[in-house]
Coordinates of C-alpha atoms and ligand atoms in Angstrom, one line a residue:
Chain A
M1 CA 179.5 81.6 130.3
A2 CA 180.7 80.7 133.5
Y3 CA 181.2 83.5 135.8
S4 CA 184.6 84.0 138.3
E5 CA 184.0 83.3 141.8
K6 CA 183.8 87.1 142.4
V7 CA 181.5 88.2 140.0
V8 CA 179.1 85.5 142.0
E9 CA 179.9 86.3 144.9
H10 CA 179.2 90.7 144.8
Y11 CA 175.9 89.2 142.7
N12 CA 174.6 87.7 145.4
N13 CA 175.9 89.9 148.1
P14 CA 176.0 93.3 146.5
R15 CA 177.4 96.1 147.9
N16 CA 175.8 99.7 149.1
V17 CA 172.6 99.0 146.9
G18 CA 170.3 102.2 146.9
S19 CA 169.9 105.6 146.1
L20 CA 171.3 109.2 148.1
P21 CA 169.3 112.2 147.7
K22 CA 170.5 113.7 144.2
E23 CA 169.2 117.1 145.2
D24 CA 171.7 117.4 148.1
P25 CA 174.9 119.8 147.6
N26 CA 177.5 117.4 148.6
V27 CA 175.9 114.2 146.7
G28 CA 177.2 113.7 143.0
T29 CA 175.1 111.4 140.7
G30 CA 176.2 109.6 138.1
L31 CA 173.7 107.4 135.1
V32 CA 175.6 106.3 132.0
G33 CA 174.7 104.0 129.8
A34 CA 176.7 101.3 127.5
P35 CA 176.2 101.8 123.8
E36 CA 177.2 98.1 123.3
C37 CA 174.5 96.3 125.1
G38 CA 172.0 99.0 126.1
D39 CA 172.4 98.4 129.8
V40 CA 172.6 101.5 132.7
M41 CA 174.1 102.1 135.7
K42 CA 173.4 104.9 138.0
L43 CA 176.5 105.8 140.8
Q44 CA 176.4 107.9 143.5
M45 CA 178.3 109.7 146.1
K46 CA 178.9 111.7 148.8
I47 CA 181.8 113.8 149.1
N48 CA 182.8 115.7 152.4
P49 CA 183.2 119.0 150.6
D50 CA 186.3 119.9 153.2
T51 CA 188.2 117.4 152.8
Q52 CA 187.4 115.2 149.7
V53 CA 186.7 112.5 151.2
I54 CA 183.7 110.0 149.4
E55 CA 182.0 109.1 152.3
E56 CA 179.1 107.3 151.2
A57 CA 178.6 105.3 147.8
K58 CA 175.8 103.9 146.5
F59 CA 174.7 101.8 143.4
K60 CA 172.0 100.7 141.5
T61 CA 172.4 98.6 137.7
F62 CA 170.4 97.6 134.9
G63 CA 172.4 95.0 133.2
C64 CA 174.5 91.6 133.3
G65 CA 176.0 89.6 135.9
S66 CA 179.5 91.3 135.2
A67 CA 178.0 95.1 135.0
I68 CA 176.7 94.4 138.4
A69 CA 179.7 93.3 140.2
S70 CA 181.4 95.8 138.4
S71 CA 179.9 98.7 140.1
S72 CA 179.5 96.9 143.8
L73 CA 183.0 97.0 143.5
A74 CA 183.2 100.1 142.6
T75 CA 181.3 101.8 145.6
E76 CA 183.3 99.4 147.8
W77 CA 186.3 100.6 146.1
V78 CA 185.6 104.2 146.1
K79 CA 184.1 104.7 149.5
G80 CA 186.9 106.7 151.9
K81 CA 188.8 107.3 148.8
T82 CA 188.9 110.9 147.9
V83 CA 188.3 112.7 145.0
E84 CA 191.6 112.4 143.4
E85 CA 192.1 108.9 144.4
A86 CA 188.9 107.3 143.8
L87 CA 189.7 109.2 140.0
S88 CA 192.6 107.2 139.0
I89 CA 190.7 103.9 139.3
K90 CA 190.9 102.3 136.0
N91 CA 188.5 99.9 134.3
T92 CA 191.4 97.5 134.3
D93 CA 192.3 97.3 137.4
I94 CA 188.3 96.2 137.8
V95 CA 188.9 93.5 135.6
R96 CA 191.1 92.4 136.9
E97 CA 190.1 92.0 140.2
L98 CA 186.8 90.3 138.9
A99 CA 188.6 88.3 136.3
L100 CA 186.5 89.6 133.2
P101 CA 186.6 88.0 130.2
P102 CA 187.1 89.8 126.7
V103 CA 183.1 90.5 126.0
K104 CA 182.7 91.5 129.3
I105 CA 185.3 94.2 129.4
H106 CA 183.1 97.0 128.5
C107 CA 181.2 96.2 131.9
S108 CA 184.1 97.7 133.6
V109 CA 184.3 100.7 131.7
L110 CA 180.7 101.3 132.6
A111 CA 181.9 101.5 135.9
E112 CA 184.9 103.4 135.4
D113 CA 182.2 105.8 133.4
A114 CA 179.7 105.9 136.4
I115 CA 182.4 106.9 138.3
K116 CA 183.3 110.2 136.8
A117 CA 180.5 110.7 136.1
A118 CA 179.4 110.6 139.6
I119 CA 182.6 113.1 140.8
G120 CA 182.0 115.4 137.5
D121 CA 178.5 116.2 139.0
W122 CA 179.8 116.8 142.0
K123 CA 182.5 119.0 141.1
K124 CA 179.9 120.7 138.7
K125 CA 177.5 121.4 141.6
H126 CA 180.6 123.3 143.6
G127 CA 182.0 125.2 140.6
I128 CA 184.9 123.0 140.1
E129 CA 186.1 122.8 136.2
V130 CA 185.8 119.5 134.8
P131 CA 188.3 118.8 132.3
V132 CA 187.7 116.9 129.4
A133 CA 190.4 114.2 129.5
E134 CA 188.5 112.4 132.3
K135 CA 186.3 110.0 130.5
A136 CA 187.1 106.2 130.6
A137 CA 189.7 105.1 127.6
H138 CA 188.2 102.4 125.4
Chain B
M1 CA 157.7 67.6 147.9
S2 CA 160.6 68.5 147.0
V3 CA 162.3 69.2 143.1
K4 CA 165.5 67.6 142.0
L5 CA 167.3 70.7 140.5
P6 CA 169.1 71.7 137.8
I7 CA 165.5 72.3 136.4
Y8 CA 165.5 71.8 132.6
M9 CA 162.8 73.9 131.1
D10 CA 164.6 75.1 127.5
N11 CA 163.0 72.0 125.2
H12 CA 163.2 74.2 122.3
A13 CA 166.8 74.7 122.4
T14 CA 166.8 70.9 122.6
T15 CA 165.2 67.6 124.5
P16 CA 166.3 64.6 126.6
V17 CA 166.1 61.5 124.6
D18 CA 163.0 59.7 125.6
P19 CA 163.8 56.2 127.5
R20 CA 161.8 54.4 125.1
V21 CA 163.9 56.1 122.4
V22 CA 167.2 55.2 123.6
D23 CA 165.6 51.4 124.4
A24 CA 164.9 50.9 120.7
M25 CA 168.1 52.6 119.3
L26 CA 170.5 50.0 121.2
P27 CA 170.5 46.9 119.6
Y28 CA 171.3 48.9 116.5
F29 CA 174.6 49.9 118.1
T30 CA 175.4 46.6 118.6
E31 CA 174.4 43.1 117.2
K32 CA 172.3 45.1 114.4
F33 CA 175.0 47.0 113.4
G34 CA 174.8 46.8 109.9
N35 CA 174.8 49.2 106.8
A36 CA 171.3 49.7 105.4
A37 CA 172.7 50.3 101.7
S38 CA 174.3 46.2 102.2
R39 CA 171.3 44.4 99.4
N40 CA 173.5 40.8 100.0
H41 CA 173.6 39.9 103.9
S42 CA 171.3 39.5 106.9
F43 CA 172.9 42.7 108.9
G44 CA 172.0 45.3 105.6
W45 CA 168.6 43.8 106.1
A46 CA 168.1 44.7 109.3
G47 CA 169.8 48.0 108.9
E48 CA 167.4 48.1 105.9
E49 CA 164.0 47.1 107.9
A50 CA 164.5 49.6 110.7
V51 CA 165.3 52.6 108.1
E52 CA 161.6 51.7 106.5
T53 CA 160.5 51.4 109.5
A54 CA 161.4 54.4 110.7
R55 CA 160.4 56.3 107.2
Q56 CA 156.7 54.8 108.1
Q57 CA 156.5 56.4 111.8
I58 CA 157.7 60.2 110.4
A59 CA 155.2 59.6 107.6
S60 CA 152.4 58.7 109.5
L61 CA 152.8 61.3 112.0
I62 CA 152.9 64.6 109.7
N63 CA 150.5 62.3 107.0
A64 CA 152.7 61.8 104.5
T65 CA 154.1 58.2 102.5
P66 CA 157.1 56.6 103.5
K67 CA 159.3 57.5 100.3
E68 CA 158.3 61.1 100.6
I69 CA 160.8 61.2 103.9
I70 CA 164.8 61.9 103.0
F71 CA 167.3 61.8 106.1
T72 CA 169.5 64.2 106.8
S73 CA 172.2 64.8 109.7
G74 CA 169.7 67.6 111.5
A75 CA 167.2 70.2 110.4
T76 CA 170.2 72.8 109.6
E77 CA 171.2 70.0 106.8
S78 CA 167.2 70.1 105.9
D79 CA 166.8 74.1 105.8
N80 CA 169.7 74.0 103.9
L81 CA 168.7 70.5 101.6
M82 CA 165.1 72.6 100.1
I83 CA 165.9 75.8 99.7
K84 CA 169.3 75.7 97.7
G85 CA 167.9 72.2 96.2
I86 CA 164.9 74.1 94.8
A87 CA 166.9 76.6 94.4
E88 CA 169.3 74.9 92.0
M89 CA 166.7 72.8 90.3
F90 CA 164.7 76.0 89.4
R91 CA 166.6 78.6 88.9
E92 CA 166.0 78.6 84.8
K93 CA 162.3 79.2 85.9
G94 CA 163.3 81.7 88.6
N95 CA 165.2 83.4 90.8
H96 CA 163.3 84.4 93.6
I97 CA 162.4 83.3 97.0
I98 CA 160.3 84.5 99.3
T99 CA 161.0 84.4 103.4
Q100 CA 160.0 86.2 106.7
A101 CA 162.3 87.7 108.7
I102 CA 161.7 85.7 112.4
E103 CA 163.2 82.6 110.3
H104 CA 166.4 80.7 112.3
K105 CA 169.4 81.1 110.8
A106 CA 169.3 77.7 109.3
V107 CA 167.4 79.0 106.7
L108 CA 168.1 82.7 106.9
D109 CA 172.0 82.3 106.4
T110 CA 170.8 80.0 103.2
C111 CA 168.5 82.8 101.4
K112 CA 171.4 85.4 102.1
R113 CA 174.1 82.5 100.7
L114 CA 171.8 82.5 97.5
E115 CA 171.4 86.1 97.2
K116 CA 175.2 86.3 96.7
D117 CA 174.8 83.5 93.9
G118 CA 172.0 86.0 92.5
F119 CA 168.7 84.7 93.7
E120 CA 166.5 87.7 95.0
V121 CA 164.6 87.0 98.4
T122 CA 162.4 88.6 100.0
Y123 CA 162.5 88.8 103.9
L124 CA 158.3 89.6 104.9
P125 CA 158.3 91.4 108.0
V126 CA 156.1 90.0 110.9
Q127 CA 153.1 91.2 112.4
K128 CA 153.6 92.7 116.2
D129 CA 151.7 89.1 117.0
G130 CA 155.2 87.4 115.5
R131 CA 152.8 86.2 112.5
V132 CA 153.1 86.6 108.6
N133 CA 150.8 89.1 106.8
L134 CA 148.8 86.6 104.3
D135 CA 148.1 89.9 102.3
E136 CA 152.0 90.8 102.1
L137 CA 153.2 87.8 100.8
K138 CA 150.4 87.7 98.4
A139 CA 151.8 91.3 97.3
A140 CA 155.2 90.0 97.4
I141 CA 155.0 87.1 94.4
R142 CA 156.4 87.4 91.0
P143 CA 156.2 85.7 88.0
T144 CA 160.1 84.6 89.3
T145 CA 159.2 83.2 92.3
I146 CA 159.6 79.8 92.4
L147 CA 159.9 78.8 96.7
I148 CA 158.2 80.3 99.7
T149 CA 160.0 79.2 102.8
I150 CA 158.3 80.1 106.1
M151 CA 158.4 78.0 109.2
Y152 CA 155.3 76.8 111.0
A153 CA 156.6 77.8 114.5
N154 CA 159.1 79.7 115.9
N155 CA 161.9 79.1 118.0
E156 CA 161.7 81.6 120.0
I157 CA 158.2 82.8 120.7
G158 CA 157.1 79.6 119.9
V159 CA 153.8 81.5 117.4
I160 CA 151.9 79.5 114.9
N161 CA 152.0 80.8 111.1
P162 CA 149.3 80.5 109.1
I163 CA 150.5 77.1 107.7
P164 CA 147.8 75.8 105.6
E165 CA 146.4 79.3 104.4
I166 CA 150.1 80.3 103.3
G167 CA 150.2 77.0 101.8
K168 CA 146.6 77.5 99.6
I169 CA 148.7 81.2 98.6
A170 CA 151.4 78.9 97.2
K171 CA 149.7 76.3 95.8
E172 CA 147.6 78.7 93.6
H173 CA 150.8 80.5 92.4
G174 CA 151.9 76.8 91.4
I175 CA 154.8 78.0 94.3
F176 CA 156.8 76.0 95.9
F177 CA 156.1 76.1 99.1
A178 CA 158.5 74.9 102.2
S179 CA 158.3 74.7 105.7
D180 CA 161.1 74.9 109.4
G181 CA 159.0 72.6 110.5
V182 CA 161.3 71.9 113.6
Q183 CA 159.4 73.5 116.9
A184 CA 155.7 71.8 115.4
V185 CA 156.0 68.8 114.5
G186 CA 155.5 66.1 117.1
K187 CA 154.0 68.9 118.9
I188 CA 151.0 70.2 117.6
P189 CA 149.4 68.3 114.6
V190 CA 151.3 68.8 111.5
D191 CA 149.7 67.3 107.9
V192 CA 150.9 68.4 104.9
Q193 CA 148.0 67.5 102.8
K194 CA 146.2 69.8 104.1
D195 CA 148.6 72.2 104.9
N196 CA 149.7 72.7 101.3
I197 CA 153.1 71.5 102.4
D198 CA 155.6 70.7 99.2
L199 CA 158.7 70.6 101.8
L200 CA 159.1 70.0 105.5
A201 CA 162.4 70.5 107.9
I202 CA 162.4 67.9 111.1
S203 CA 164.7 67.0 113.9
G204 CA 165.5 64.3 115.9
H205 CA 166.2 66.5 118.8
K206 CA 163.5 68.8 119.9
I207 CA 161.1 65.5 120.2
Y208 CA 163.1 63.3 122.5
G209 CA 164.6 61.6 120.1
P210 CA 169.0 62.4 119.2
K211 CA 170.5 64.7 118.1
G212 CA 172.8 64.7 114.3
V213 CA 169.6 63.0 112.7
G214 CA 166.7 65.1 110.9
A215 CA 164.7 64.6 107.7
L216 CA 162.8 66.4 105.2
Y217 CA 159.9 65.2 103.3
V218 CA 159.6 66.4 99.7
R219 CA 156.1 65.9 98.1
R220 CA 156.3 62.9 95.0
R221 CA 152.4 63.4 93.9
N222 CA 150.8 66.6 93.0
P223 CA 153.5 68.6 92.4
R224 CA 156.0 66.1 92.5
V225 CA 159.1 67.9 93.9
Q226 CA 162.3 67.9 92.7
L227 CA 165.3 68.5 94.1
S228 CA 169.3 69.3 93.2
A229 CA 171.7 67.6 95.9
I230 CA 173.9 69.2 97.9
I231 CA 176.1 66.4 98.8
D232 CA 177.3 64.3 96.1
G233 CA 178.4 60.5 96.2
G234 CA 177.0 57.2 96.8
G235 CA 173.0 58.6 95.2
H236 CA 171.5 57.4 98.7
E237 CA 168.1 58.8 99.4
R238 CA 167.6 58.3 95.6
G239 CA 170.3 60.7 95.2
M240 CA 168.9 63.6 97.5
R241 CA 171.2 62.8 100.0
S242 CA 174.3 60.7 99.9
G243 CA 175.7 59.4 102.5
T244 CA 175.8 56.0 104.2
L245 CA 172.5 56.0 106.1
N246 CA 172.8 57.0 110.4
V247 CA 170.3 53.3 110.9
T248 CA 170.5 54.3 115.1
G249 CA 170.0 57.6 114.8
I250 CA 167.4 56.9 112.3
V251 CA 165.2 54.5 114.6
G252 CA 165.5 56.7 117.4
L253 CA 164.0 59.9 115.0
G254 CA 161.0 56.9 114.2
K255 CA 160.7 55.9 117.3
A256 CA 160.1 59.6 118.6
C257 CA 158.2 60.5 116.0
E258 CA 156.0 56.5 117.0
L259 CA 155.5 58.5 120.5
C260 CA 154.8 62.4 120.0
Q261 CA 152.0 60.6 117.7
Q262 CA 150.5 58.7 120.0
E263 CA 150.8 60.8 123.4
M264 CA 150.8 64.4 121.3
A265 CA 146.6 64.7 122.0
A266 CA 147.1 64.1 125.6
E267 CA 150.9 66.0 126.5
S268 CA 149.8 69.1 124.2
V269 CA 147.0 70.3 126.9
R270 CA 149.2 69.0 129.8
L271 CA 152.1 71.0 129.3
A272 CA 149.2 74.0 128.1
G273 CA 148.2 73.6 131.4
L274 CA 151.6 73.9 133.0
R275 CA 152.5 77.2 130.8
D276 CA 149.4 78.2 131.3
R277 CA 150.0 78.0 135.5
L278 CA 153.5 79.3 135.0
R279 CA 152.1 82.5 133.0
K280 CA 149.1 82.8 135.3
G281 CA 151.9 82.6 138.6
L282 CA 154.3 85.2 137.2
E283 CA 151.3 87.8 135.8
G284 CA 149.6 87.3 139.4
K285 CA 153.2 88.3 141.7
L286 CA 154.9 90.7 139.4
D287 CA 153.8 93.6 137.7
E288 CA 155.5 94.9 134.5
V289 CA 155.8 91.3 132.8
F290 CA 155.3 90.9 128.7
I291 CA 154.2 88.1 126.7
N292 CA 155.6 88.7 123.5
G293 CA 154.1 87.4 120.5
S294 CA 150.2 85.8 119.9
T295 CA 149.1 84.3 123.0
E296 CA 146.5 81.9 120.8
H297 CA 148.6 80.8 118.4
R298 CA 151.1 79.4 119.9
L299 CA 152.6 76.1 121.1
P300 CA 151.8 74.8 123.7
N301 CA 154.9 74.3 125.7
N302 CA 155.9 78.2 125.1
L303 CA 156.3 80.9 126.9
N304 CA 158.4 84.7 126.4
M305 CA 157.7 86.8 128.8
S306 CA 159.9 90.2 129.3
F307 CA 160.5 91.0 132.8
A308 CA 160.5 95.0 132.7
Y309 CA 163.9 96.3 134.5
V310 CA 165.5 93.1 134.6
E311 CA 168.1 92.6 132.2
G312 CA 168.1 89.3 131.5
E313 CA 171.5 87.8 131.5
S314 CA 171.7 88.7 135.6
L315 CA 168.1 86.7 135.5
L316 CA 169.6 83.8 134.3
M317 CA 172.4 84.0 136.6
G318 CA 170.1 84.6 139.6
I319 CA 168.0 81.6 138.5
N320 CA 170.9 79.5 137.8
D321 CA 169.1 75.9 138.6
I322 CA 167.0 76.5 136.4
A323 CA 167.5 76.1 132.5
V324 CA 165.9 78.5 130.3
S325 CA 167.3 81.0 128.1
S326 CA 167.3 85.1 127.0
G327 CA 166.5 87.2 124.6
S328 CA 169.2 89.4 126.0
A329 CA 172.4 91.0 124.1
C330 CA 174.4 90.2 126.9
T331 CA 174.0 86.8 126.9
S332 CA 175.1 87.2 123.3
A333 CA 178.4 87.1 122.2
T334 CA 177.5 89.8 119.6
L335 CA 175.7 91.6 122.2
E336 CA 173.1 92.1 120.1
P337 CA 169.5 91.6 121.6
S338 CA 167.5 88.7 119.7
Y339 CA 166.4 89.6 116.3
V340 CA 163.4 87.9 116.7
L341 CA 161.6 89.8 119.5
K342 CA 163.3 92.9 116.9
A343 CA 161.4 91.7 114.4
L344 CA 157.9 92.0 117.2
G345 CA 158.8 95.5 117.0
V346 CA 159.5 94.6 121.1
G347 CA 162.0 97.4 121.9
E348 CA 165.7 97.0 122.9
D349 CA 164.9 97.9 126.3
L350 CA 162.5 95.0 126.6
A351 CA 164.1 92.3 125.0
H352 CA 166.8 92.5 127.0
T353 CA 164.8 91.5 129.8
S354 CA 162.9 88.6 127.7
I355 CA 163.0 85.2 129.3
R356 CA 162.3 81.7 126.9
F357 CA 160.2 79.3 129.1
G358 CA 160.2 75.9 126.7
L359 CA 158.6 73.4 128.9
G360 CA 158.3 69.3 127.6
R361 CA 157.6 65.8 128.2
F362 CA 159.2 65.6 131.7
N363 CA 158.2 68.7 133.2
T364 CA 156.4 68.3 136.3
Q365 CA 153.6 70.8 137.9
E366 CA 156.1 70.6 141.3
E367 CA 158.9 72.4 138.6
V368 CA 156.8 74.6 137.4
D369 CA 155.5 75.7 141.1
Y370 CA 159.4 76.1 142.0
V371 CA 160.2 78.3 138.7
I372 CA 157.2 80.5 139.6
D373 CA 158.8 81.5 143.1
K374 CA 162.4 81.6 142.0
M375 CA 161.8 84.0 139.2
V376 CA 159.4 85.9 141.5
Q377 CA 162.2 86.5 144.6
V378 CA 165.2 87.2 141.3
V379 CA 163.1 89.3 139.9
T380 CA 162.5 91.0 143.1
K381 CA 165.2 91.6 143.8
L382 CA 166.6 92.5 140.6
R383 CA 164.2 95.3 140.4
E384 CA 165.8 96.7 144.2
L385 CA 169.1 96.5 141.7
S386 CA 167.7 98.6 138.6
P387 CA 167.8 102.2 138.2
L388 CA 165.2 101.9 135.7
Y389 CA 163.0 100.2 137.9
E390 CA 163.5 103.5 140.4
M391 CA 162.7 105.8 137.9
A392 CA 159.9 104.4 136.0
K393 CA 158.1 104.2 140.0
E394 CA 159.4 108.1 140.4
G395 CA 157.6 108.4 137.1
I396 CA 161.0 109.1 134.9
D397 CA 160.2 107.9 131.5
I398 CA 163.5 106.5 130.5
S399 CA 162.9 106.5 126.9
K400 CA 162.9 110.5 127.2
M401 CA 166.2 109.8 128.7
K402 CA 169.5 111.8 127.7
W403 CA 172.6 109.8 128.8
Q404 CA 175.5 110.6 130.1
T405 CA 176.7 108.1 127.8
A406 CA 180.7 107.8 127.9
Ligands
PLP501 C1 163.9 76.4 113.7 C2 164.2 75.8 113.6 N1 165.2 74.9 112.8 C3 166.1 74.8 112.7 C4 167.0 74.1 113.7 C5 168.4 73.2 114.1 O1 168.2 71.8 113.7 P1 169.6 70.9 114.2 O2 169.7 71.1 115.4 O3 168.9 69.5 114.0 O4 170.1 71.1 113.2 C6 166.4 74.3 115.1 C7 167.0 74.2 116.0 O5 168.2 74.8 117.0 C8 165.2 75.2 114.8 O6 164.5 75.5 116.4
FES502 S1 176.5 95.1 131.0 FE1 175.7 94.6 129.1 S2 177.2 92.4 128.8 FE2 177.7 93.4 130.7

């Protein structure tokens, strides 16, 4: 399969690779797996509790090039956004930006799920209710 | 010394045509274009003579006689013909066929079609090393069994089955033994007499011959094997396969077999040396790599290795100047990991991370060294990116993890 230039670019120069301390109360961790293909994505964000701004984001992904690019892009997009803004990122935005083909749509879903899971984890640490609806629509 | 990129190391998928084969074929496109079935002019005779030479060359490679070689469009057709041909011819005698789980789709899907047609098929599991278990084979035999079809060597893991033993069991029970010999013929000695093979499928493009041409060995003595045709027409190839012969392709297949016969002894040693260099190079520089399938009973040119915690498709993307293939789900349209590795009991996690290296006649030591360096570099980079590698290093048992799946 031929990859789009943007996927290749993110694959070659992935942004924000790494880990943040899981135990830090201001760090939310999302670890999600794609049931379709068994791939795994870990997304972490450091969120300022006063401003709700995402100050840092890191990822690690076991998956195809599109999954790596989706998570790299996700970290880029969430940085500097507020929690509410980050939650409005849709997998379809990622599909569009990276020009993913239909078989690779679930890779972008994985990235959306990871964002939601990381924010959910942070909210839980801060005793904020997580509505059930906050899940990617597949 | 610098190597020429990209490097081709996917010789189980196909091989380049040997230039000597091309030379042999060329005249048959132009001045010697005759139809081998034209009996009354020199153009036809030249075609026929070329076909008979090729029959001889193929027969010689597998210790058969020329009359036992039928030409086809490739091994997919040969596999279809040997299985459907026996099934139809002997359906009165019995309706049971034995095969095994990691056959090529040309065999598996043929068997599946026959099941719809009233046949019963046993798909033997394979052992962890990828070979068929002989006791399980014996236990599967029924009074109604008419055919055992088991491949000589597997196209993904290169594992060689105990073919002489299977042939003996089949013979003792009076059951025909068909084998998909695509990956073995021309690479390792295949002897239809010693191995008691009744039908053997061969493909041109896996042995440095052209695509779109293949052969089927059909035993004529002890016992004489009769086969129903699956293509109707002019009754070529003694009625077993109608259609004007692809003379040019057949000349190429014949020449390819001749070269294999002449060079196999030296070539298999050279390729096994390169393969072992590749294996040792990777094992020496990377931790947590695993070989899939038997290392003892294996084609000299195959290495199938899993690189734990690194997903196969992303690995292929990183080594984009090297042509190999992966058993990863992400590389397939269905998102299913390799059924071959699954049948061996390789977990999905490791099946995902597998790479198949298929060495060939034109690979060099410099290429192997380049591949080692590049693989080490990309695997190391991707492991830094892998949450699974990180967890493993922290001592978290990934198989026991509960995922927050969406
Ligand atoms: C084991 C095996 N059998 C059959 C085939 C099909 O051969 P062909 O491409 O000549 O139809 C292949 C090649 O893909 C193969 O590896
Ligand atoms: S995450 Fe497996 S195909 Fe993309």
